[in-house]
PDB file of C-alpha atoms in Angstrom:
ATOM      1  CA  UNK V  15     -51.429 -39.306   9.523  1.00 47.00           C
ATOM      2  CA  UNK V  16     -50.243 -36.060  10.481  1.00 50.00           C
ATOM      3  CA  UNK V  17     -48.344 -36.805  13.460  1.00 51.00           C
ATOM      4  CA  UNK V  18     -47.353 -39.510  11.816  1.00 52.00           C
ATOM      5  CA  UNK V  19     -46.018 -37.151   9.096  1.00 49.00           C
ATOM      6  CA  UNK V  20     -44.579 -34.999  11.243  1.00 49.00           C
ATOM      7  CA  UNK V  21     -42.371 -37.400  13.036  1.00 49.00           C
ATOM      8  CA  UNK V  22     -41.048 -38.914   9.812  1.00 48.00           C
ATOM      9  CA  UNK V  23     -39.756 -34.960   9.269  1.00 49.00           C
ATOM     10  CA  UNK V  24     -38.296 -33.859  12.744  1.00 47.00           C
ATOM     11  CA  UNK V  25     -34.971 -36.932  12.124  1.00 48.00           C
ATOM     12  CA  UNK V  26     -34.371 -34.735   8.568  1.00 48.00           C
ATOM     13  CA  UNK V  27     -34.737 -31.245  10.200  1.00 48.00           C
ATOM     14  CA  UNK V  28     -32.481 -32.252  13.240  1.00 50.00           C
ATOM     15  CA  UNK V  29     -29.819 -33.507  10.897  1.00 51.00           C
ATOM     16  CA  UNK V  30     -29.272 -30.215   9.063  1.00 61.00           C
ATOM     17  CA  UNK V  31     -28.730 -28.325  12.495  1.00 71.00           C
ATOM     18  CA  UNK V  32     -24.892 -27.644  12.989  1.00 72.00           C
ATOM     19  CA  UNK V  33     -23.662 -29.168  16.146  1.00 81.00           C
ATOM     20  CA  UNK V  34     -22.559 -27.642  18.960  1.00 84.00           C
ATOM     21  CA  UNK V  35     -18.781 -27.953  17.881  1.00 85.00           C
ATOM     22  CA  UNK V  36     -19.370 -26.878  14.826  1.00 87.00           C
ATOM     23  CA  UNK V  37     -21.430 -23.197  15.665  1.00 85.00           C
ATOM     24  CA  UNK V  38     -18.250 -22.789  18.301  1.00 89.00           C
ATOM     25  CA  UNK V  39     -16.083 -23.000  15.698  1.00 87.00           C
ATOM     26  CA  UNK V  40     -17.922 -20.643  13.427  1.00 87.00           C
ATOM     27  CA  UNK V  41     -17.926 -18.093  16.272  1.00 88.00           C
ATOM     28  CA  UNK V  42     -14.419 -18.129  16.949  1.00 90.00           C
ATOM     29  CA  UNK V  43     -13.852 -18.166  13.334  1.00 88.00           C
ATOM     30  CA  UNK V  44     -16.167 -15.298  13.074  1.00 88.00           C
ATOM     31  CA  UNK V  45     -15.043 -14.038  16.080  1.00 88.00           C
ATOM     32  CA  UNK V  46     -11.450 -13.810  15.059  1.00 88.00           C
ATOM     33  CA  UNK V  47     -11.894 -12.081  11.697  1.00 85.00           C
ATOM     34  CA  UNK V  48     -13.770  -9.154  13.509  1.00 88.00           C
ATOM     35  CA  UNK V  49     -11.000  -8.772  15.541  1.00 90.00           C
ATOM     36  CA  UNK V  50      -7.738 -10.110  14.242  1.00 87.00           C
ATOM     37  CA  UNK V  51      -7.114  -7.027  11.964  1.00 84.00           C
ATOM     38  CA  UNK V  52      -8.109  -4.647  14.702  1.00 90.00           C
ATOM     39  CA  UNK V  53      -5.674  -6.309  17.216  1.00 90.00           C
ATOM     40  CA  UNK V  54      -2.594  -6.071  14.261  1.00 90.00           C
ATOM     41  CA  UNK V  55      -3.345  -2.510  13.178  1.00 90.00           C
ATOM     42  CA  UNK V  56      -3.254  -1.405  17.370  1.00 91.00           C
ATOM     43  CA  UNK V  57      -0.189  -3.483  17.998  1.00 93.00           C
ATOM     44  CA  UNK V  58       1.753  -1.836  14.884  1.00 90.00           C
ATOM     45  CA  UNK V  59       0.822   1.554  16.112  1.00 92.00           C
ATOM     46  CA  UNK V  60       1.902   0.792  19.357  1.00 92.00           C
ATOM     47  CA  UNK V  61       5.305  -0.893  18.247  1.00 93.00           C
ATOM     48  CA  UNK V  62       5.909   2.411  15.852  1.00 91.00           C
ATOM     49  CA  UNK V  63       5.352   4.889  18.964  1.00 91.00           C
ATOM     50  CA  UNK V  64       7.728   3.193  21.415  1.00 91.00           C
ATOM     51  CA  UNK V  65      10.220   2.889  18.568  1.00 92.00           C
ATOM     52  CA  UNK V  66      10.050   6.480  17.549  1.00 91.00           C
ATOM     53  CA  UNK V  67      10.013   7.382  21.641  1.00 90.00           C
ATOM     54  CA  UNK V  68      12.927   5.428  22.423  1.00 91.00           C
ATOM     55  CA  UNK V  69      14.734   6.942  19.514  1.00 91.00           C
ATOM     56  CA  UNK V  70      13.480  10.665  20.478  1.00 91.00           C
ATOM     57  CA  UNK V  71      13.193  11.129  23.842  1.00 89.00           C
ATOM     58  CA  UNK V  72      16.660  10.300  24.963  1.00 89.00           C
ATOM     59  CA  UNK V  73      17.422  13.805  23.001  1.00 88.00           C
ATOM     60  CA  UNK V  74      14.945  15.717  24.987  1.00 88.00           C
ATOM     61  CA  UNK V  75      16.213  17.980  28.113  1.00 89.00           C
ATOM     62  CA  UNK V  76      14.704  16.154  31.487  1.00 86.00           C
ATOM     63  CA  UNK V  77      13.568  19.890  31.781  1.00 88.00           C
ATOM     64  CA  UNK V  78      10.893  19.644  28.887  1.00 86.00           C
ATOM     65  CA  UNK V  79      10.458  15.668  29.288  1.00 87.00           C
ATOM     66  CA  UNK V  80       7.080  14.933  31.494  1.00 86.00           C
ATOM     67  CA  UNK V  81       8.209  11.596  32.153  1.00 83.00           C
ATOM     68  CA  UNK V  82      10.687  13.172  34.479  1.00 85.00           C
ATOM     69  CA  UNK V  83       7.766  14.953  36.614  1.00 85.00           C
ATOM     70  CA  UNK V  84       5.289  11.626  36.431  1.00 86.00           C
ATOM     71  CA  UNK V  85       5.435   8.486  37.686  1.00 85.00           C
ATOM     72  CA  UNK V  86       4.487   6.467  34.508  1.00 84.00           C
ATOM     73  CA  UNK V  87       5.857   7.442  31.154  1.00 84.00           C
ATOM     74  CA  UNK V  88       3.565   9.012  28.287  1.00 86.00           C
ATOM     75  CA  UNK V  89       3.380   7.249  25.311  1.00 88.00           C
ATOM     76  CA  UNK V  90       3.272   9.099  22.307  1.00 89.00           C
ATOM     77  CA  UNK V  91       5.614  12.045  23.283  1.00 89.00           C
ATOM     78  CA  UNK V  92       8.425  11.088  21.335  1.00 90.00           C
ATOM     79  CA  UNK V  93       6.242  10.784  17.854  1.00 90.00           C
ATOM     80  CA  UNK V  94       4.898  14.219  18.807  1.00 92.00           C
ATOM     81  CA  UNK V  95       8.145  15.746  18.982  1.00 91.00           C
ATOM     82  CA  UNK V  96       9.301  14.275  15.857  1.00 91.00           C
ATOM     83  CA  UNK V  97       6.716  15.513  14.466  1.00 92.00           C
ATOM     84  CA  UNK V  98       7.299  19.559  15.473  1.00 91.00           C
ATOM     85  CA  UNK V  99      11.520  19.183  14.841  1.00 90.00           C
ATOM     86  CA  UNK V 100      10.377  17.607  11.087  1.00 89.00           C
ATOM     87  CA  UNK V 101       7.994  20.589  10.075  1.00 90.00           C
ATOM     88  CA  UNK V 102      10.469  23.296  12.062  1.00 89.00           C
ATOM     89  CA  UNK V 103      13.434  21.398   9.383  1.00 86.00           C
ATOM     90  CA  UNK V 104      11.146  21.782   6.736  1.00 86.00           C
ATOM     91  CA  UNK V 105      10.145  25.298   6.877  1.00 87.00           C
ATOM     92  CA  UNK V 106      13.547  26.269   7.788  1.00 84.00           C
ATOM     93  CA  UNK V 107      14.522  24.583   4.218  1.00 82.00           C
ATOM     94  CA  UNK V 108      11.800  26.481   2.198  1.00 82.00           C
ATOM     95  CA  UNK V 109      13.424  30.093   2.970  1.00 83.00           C
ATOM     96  CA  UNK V 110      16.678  30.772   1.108  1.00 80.00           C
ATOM     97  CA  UNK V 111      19.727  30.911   4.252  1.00 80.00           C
ATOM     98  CA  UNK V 112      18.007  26.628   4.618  1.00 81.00           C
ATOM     99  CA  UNK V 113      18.357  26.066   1.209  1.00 82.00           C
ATOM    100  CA  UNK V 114      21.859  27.522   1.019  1.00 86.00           C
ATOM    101  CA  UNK V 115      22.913  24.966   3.851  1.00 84.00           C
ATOM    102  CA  UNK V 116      21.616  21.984   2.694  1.00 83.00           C
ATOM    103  CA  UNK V 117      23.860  22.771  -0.974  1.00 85.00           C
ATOM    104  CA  UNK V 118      26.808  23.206   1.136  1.00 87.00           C
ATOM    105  CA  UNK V 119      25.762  20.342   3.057  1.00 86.00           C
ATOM    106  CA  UNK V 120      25.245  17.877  -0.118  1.00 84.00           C
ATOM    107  CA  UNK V 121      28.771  19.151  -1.457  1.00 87.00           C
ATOM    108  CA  UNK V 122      30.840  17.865   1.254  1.00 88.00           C
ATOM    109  CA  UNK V 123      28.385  14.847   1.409  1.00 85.00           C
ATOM    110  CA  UNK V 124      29.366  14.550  -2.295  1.00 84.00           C
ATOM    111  CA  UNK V 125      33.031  14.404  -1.896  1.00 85.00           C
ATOM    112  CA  UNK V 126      33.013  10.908  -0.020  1.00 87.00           C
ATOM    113  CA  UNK V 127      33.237   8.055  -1.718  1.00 84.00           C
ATOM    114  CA  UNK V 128      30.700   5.695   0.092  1.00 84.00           C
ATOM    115  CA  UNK V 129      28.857   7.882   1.590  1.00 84.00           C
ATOM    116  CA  UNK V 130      27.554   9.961  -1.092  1.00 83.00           C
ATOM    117  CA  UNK V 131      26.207   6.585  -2.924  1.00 85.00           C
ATOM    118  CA  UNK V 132      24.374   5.873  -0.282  1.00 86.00           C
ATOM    119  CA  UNK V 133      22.921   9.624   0.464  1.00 84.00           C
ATOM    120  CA  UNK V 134      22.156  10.044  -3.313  1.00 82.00           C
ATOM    121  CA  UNK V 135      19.986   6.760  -3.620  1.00 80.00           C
ATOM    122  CA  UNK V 136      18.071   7.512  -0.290  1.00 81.00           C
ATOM    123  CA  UNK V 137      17.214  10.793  -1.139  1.00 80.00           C
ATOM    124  CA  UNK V 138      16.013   9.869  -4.275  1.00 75.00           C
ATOM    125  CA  UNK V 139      13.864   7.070  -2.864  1.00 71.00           C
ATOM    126  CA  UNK V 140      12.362   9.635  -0.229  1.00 75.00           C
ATOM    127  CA  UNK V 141      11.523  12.432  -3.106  1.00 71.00           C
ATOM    128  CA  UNK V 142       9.883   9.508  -5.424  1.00 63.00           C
ATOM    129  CA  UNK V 143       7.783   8.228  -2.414  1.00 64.00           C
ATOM    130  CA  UNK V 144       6.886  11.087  -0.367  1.00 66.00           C
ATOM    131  CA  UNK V 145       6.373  13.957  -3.332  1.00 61.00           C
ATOM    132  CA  UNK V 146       3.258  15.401  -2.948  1.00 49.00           C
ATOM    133  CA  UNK V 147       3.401  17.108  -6.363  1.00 49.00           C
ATOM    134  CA  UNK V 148       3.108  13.002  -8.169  1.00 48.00           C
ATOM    135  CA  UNK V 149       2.748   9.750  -7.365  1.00 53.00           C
ATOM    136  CA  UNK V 150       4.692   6.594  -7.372  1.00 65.00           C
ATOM    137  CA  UNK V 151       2.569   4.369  -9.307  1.00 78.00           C
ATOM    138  CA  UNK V 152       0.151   5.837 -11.789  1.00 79.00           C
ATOM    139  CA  UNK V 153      -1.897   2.730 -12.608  1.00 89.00           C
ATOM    140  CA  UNK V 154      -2.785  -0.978 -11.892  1.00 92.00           C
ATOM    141  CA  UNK V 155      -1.965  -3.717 -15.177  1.00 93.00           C
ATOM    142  CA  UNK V 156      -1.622  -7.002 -16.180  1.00 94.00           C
ATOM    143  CA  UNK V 157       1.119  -8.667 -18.204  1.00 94.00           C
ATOM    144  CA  UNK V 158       2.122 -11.667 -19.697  1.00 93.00           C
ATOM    145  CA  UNK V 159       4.862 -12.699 -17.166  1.00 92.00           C
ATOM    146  CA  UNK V 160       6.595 -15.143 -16.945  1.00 90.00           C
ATOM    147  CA  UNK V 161       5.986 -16.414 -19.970  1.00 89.00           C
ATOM    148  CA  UNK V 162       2.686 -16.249 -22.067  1.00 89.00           C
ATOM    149  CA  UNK V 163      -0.358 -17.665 -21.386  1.00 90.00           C
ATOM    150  CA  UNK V 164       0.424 -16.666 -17.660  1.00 93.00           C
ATOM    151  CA  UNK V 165      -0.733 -13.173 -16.056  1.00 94.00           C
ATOM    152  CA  UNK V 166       0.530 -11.224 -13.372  1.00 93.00           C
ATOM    153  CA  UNK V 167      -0.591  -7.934 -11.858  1.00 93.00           C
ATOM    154  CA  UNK V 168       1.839  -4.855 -12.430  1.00 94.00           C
ATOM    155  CA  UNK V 169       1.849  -1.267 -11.652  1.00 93.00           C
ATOM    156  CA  UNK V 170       2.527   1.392 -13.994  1.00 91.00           C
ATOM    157  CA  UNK V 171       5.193   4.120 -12.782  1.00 84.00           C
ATOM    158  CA  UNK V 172       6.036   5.911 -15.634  1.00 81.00           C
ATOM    159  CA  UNK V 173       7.310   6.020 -19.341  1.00 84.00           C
ATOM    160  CA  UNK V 174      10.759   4.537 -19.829  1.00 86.00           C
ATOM    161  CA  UNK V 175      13.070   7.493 -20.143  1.00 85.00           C
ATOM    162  CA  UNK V 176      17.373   8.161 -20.392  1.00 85.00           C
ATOM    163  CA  UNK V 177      19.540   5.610 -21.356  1.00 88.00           C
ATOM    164  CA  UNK V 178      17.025   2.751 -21.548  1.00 88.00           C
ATOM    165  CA  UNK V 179      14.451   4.470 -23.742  1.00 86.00           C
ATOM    166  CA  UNK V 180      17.224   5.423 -26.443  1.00 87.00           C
ATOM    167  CA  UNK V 181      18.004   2.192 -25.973  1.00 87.00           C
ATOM    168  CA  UNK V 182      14.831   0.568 -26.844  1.00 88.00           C
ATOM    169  CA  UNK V 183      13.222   3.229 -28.864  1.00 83.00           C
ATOM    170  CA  UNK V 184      14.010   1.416 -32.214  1.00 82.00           C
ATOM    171  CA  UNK V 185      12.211  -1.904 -31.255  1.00 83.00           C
ATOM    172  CA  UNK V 186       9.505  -1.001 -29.003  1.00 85.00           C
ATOM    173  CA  UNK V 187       7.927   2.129 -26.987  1.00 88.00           C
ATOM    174  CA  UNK V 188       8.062   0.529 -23.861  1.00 91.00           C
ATOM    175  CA  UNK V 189       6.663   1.583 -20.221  1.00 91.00           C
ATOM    176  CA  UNK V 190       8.155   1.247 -16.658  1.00 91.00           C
ATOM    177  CA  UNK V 191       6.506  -1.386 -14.701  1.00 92.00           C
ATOM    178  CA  UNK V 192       6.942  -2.653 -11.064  1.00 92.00           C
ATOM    179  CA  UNK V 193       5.399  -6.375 -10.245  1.00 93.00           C
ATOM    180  CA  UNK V 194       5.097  -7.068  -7.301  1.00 91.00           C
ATOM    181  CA  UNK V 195       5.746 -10.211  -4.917  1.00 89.00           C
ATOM    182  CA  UNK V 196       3.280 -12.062  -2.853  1.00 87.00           C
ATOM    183  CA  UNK V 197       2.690 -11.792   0.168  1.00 82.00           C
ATOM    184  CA  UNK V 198       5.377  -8.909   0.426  1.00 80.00           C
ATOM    185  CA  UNK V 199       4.522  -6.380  -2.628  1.00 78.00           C
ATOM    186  CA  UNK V 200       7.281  -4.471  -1.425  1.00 76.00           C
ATOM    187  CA  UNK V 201       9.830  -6.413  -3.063  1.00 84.00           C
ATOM    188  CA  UNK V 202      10.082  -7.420  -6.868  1.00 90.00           C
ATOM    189  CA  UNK V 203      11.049  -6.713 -10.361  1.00 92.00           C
ATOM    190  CA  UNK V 204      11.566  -3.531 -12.349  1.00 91.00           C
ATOM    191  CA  UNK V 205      10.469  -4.081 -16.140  1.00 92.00           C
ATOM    192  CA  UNK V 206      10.269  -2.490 -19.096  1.00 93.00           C
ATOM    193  CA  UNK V 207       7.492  -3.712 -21.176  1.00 92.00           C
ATOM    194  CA  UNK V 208       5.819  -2.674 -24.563  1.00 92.00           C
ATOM    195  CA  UNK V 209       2.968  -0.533 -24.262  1.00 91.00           C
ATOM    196  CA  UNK V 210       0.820  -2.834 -26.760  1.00 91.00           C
ATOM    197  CA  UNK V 211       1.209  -5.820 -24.357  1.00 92.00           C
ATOM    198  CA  UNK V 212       0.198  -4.313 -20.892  1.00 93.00           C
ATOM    199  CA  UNK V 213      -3.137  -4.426 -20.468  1.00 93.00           C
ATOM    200  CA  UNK V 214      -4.504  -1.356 -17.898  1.00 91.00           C
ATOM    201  CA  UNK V 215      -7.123  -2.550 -15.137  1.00 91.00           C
ATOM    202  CA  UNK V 216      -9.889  -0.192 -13.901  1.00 88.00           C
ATOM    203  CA  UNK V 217      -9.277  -0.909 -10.761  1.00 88.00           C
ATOM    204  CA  UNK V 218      -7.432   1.215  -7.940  1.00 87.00           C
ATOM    205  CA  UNK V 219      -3.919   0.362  -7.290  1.00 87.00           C
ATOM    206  CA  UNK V 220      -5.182   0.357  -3.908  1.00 86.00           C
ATOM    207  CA  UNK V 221      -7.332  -2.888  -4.719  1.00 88.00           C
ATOM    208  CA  UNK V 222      -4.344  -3.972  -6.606  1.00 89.00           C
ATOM    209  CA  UNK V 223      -2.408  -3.659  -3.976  1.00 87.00           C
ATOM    210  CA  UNK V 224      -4.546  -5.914  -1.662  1.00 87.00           C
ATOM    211  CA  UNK V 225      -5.140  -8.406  -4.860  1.00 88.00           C
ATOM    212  CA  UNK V 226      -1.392  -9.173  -4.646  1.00 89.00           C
ATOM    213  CA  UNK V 227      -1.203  -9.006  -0.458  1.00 87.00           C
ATOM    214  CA  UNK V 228      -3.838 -11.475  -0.185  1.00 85.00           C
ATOM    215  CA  UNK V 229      -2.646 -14.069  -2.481  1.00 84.00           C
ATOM    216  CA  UNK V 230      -6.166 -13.518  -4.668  1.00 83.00           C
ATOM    217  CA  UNK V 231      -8.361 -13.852  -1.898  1.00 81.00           C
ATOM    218  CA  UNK V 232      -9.272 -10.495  -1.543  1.00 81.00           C
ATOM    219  CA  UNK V 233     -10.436  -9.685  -4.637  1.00 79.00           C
ATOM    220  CA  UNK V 234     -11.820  -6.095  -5.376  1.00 78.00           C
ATOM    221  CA  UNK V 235     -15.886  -6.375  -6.751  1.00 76.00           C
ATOM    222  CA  UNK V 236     -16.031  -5.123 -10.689  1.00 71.00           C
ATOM    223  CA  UNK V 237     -19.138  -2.763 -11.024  1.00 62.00           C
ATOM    224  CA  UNK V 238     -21.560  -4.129 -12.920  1.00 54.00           C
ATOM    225  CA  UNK V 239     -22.275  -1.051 -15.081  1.00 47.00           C
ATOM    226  CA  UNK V 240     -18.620  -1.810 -16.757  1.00 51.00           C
ATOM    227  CA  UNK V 241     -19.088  -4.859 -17.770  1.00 54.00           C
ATOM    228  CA  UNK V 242     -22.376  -3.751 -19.683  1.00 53.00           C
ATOM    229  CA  UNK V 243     -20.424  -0.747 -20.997  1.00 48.00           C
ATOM    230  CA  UNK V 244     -18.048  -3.238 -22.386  1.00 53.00           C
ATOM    231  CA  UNK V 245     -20.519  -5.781 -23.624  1.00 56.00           C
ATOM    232  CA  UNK V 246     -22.400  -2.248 -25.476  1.00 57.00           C
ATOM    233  CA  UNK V 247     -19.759   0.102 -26.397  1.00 53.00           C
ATOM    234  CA  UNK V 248     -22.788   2.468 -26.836  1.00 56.00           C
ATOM    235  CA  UNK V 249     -23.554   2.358 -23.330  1.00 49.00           C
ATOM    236  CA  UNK V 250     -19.975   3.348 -22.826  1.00 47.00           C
ATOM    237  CA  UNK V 251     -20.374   6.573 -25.493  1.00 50.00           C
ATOM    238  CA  UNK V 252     -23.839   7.464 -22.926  1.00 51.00           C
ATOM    239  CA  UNK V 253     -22.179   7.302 -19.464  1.00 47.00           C
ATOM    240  CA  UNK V 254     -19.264   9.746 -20.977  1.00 49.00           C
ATOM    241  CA  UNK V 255     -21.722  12.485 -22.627  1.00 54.00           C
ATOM    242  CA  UNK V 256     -24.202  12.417 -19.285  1.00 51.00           C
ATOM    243  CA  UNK V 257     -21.178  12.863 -16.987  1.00 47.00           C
ATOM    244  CA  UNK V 258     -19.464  15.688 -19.271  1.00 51.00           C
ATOM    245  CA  UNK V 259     -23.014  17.167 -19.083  1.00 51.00           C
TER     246      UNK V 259
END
């Protein structure tokens, strides 16, 4: 009976083995999520160095360029130049005689018609991003958009201020908030929405970020001890006094 019993199981056990297409597939599958991000992230570095060294090195004396001396060229040496003429710029700026320069500099930039447009709204879009001193988007959010019952991540950049808050002051004290596009979160709409009906998200705008990249399929994991917290507001009121302790 029991070899009968165990031929009547090896058919069952066989049939829940994955055939041999099938584990190839999983390995390749497997195989290229390991290293499809790691091949993307090397091949944009690689594009961004020969861009900046084609840009840079034509500018550099043959005397100082060790491509001239070698019989390969050296990747890299461009971006590392950049890098020294950008900090020598901006320490020359910080003292007084560079500061003095630049004014005169964004006067007669500020006499031309067309070109001072176009200097005034990239230099504003470089001080936004690259200020050290804030930071471009303060939070993550959701919003009813585009119309209600439907919910789309946002981030929060700042209060609304000049013309559009005296504006809007009277109905509603509204917030500046960017939503994104997806795949491309780089692109999309500037809004100003009433504080009452965004809703903040405890998650990073990092995680955000990659929420909106990914189409929802990368969704950041929401730590357990939160949704207790919310569940037992007391629990919430506990976790605040033990960490100001």
């Amino acid at each position: 009976m029991n070899r009968n019993k165990h031929k009547s199981d090896e058919p069952q056990i066989k049939g829940h083995r994955p055939g041999a297409a099938t584990r190839l597939r999983n390995y390749f599958l497997t195989g290229l999520v390991i290293t499809g991000p790691i091949g993307i992230t090397l091949w944009l570095t690689w594009t961004i160095i020969k861009w900046v060294d084609g840009w840079v090195k034509p500018f550099v004396p043959k005397i100082y360029n060790p491509d001239t001396y070698l019989p390969f060229p050296i990747p890299g040496f461009g971006l590392i130049v950049a890098f020294f003429v950008l900090t020598i710029v901006g320490f020359l700026a910080a003292n007084f005689l560079g500061r003095s320069l630049i004014s005169v500099g964004e006067n007669i930039v500020g006499r031309m018609p067309l070109v001072r447009n176009i200097y005034s709204g990239l230099k504003q879009i470089f001080e936004t991003v690259l200020d050290q001193r804030g930071s471009s988007f303060t939070k993550a959010a959701l919003i009813e958009y585009p119309r209600r019952g439907l919910w789309a991540i946002v981030f929060i950049s700042t209060d609304t201020k000049g013309e559009v808050e005296r504006r809007l002051k009277d109905s509603a004290d509204t917030v500046s908030v960017f939503l994104p596009t997806t795949p491309n979160p780089t692109s999309g709409f500037l809004l100003f929405v009433p504080k009452e009906d965004v809703v903040e998200l405890d998650m990073s705008v990092e995680d955000a970020a990659k929420l909106v990249i990914s189409a929802g399929l990368v969704s950041p994991k929401y730590p357990d001890i939160l949704e207790d917290a919310i569940a037992d507001p007391s629990k919430l009121k506990k976790m605040r006094t033990s960490e100001d302790a």
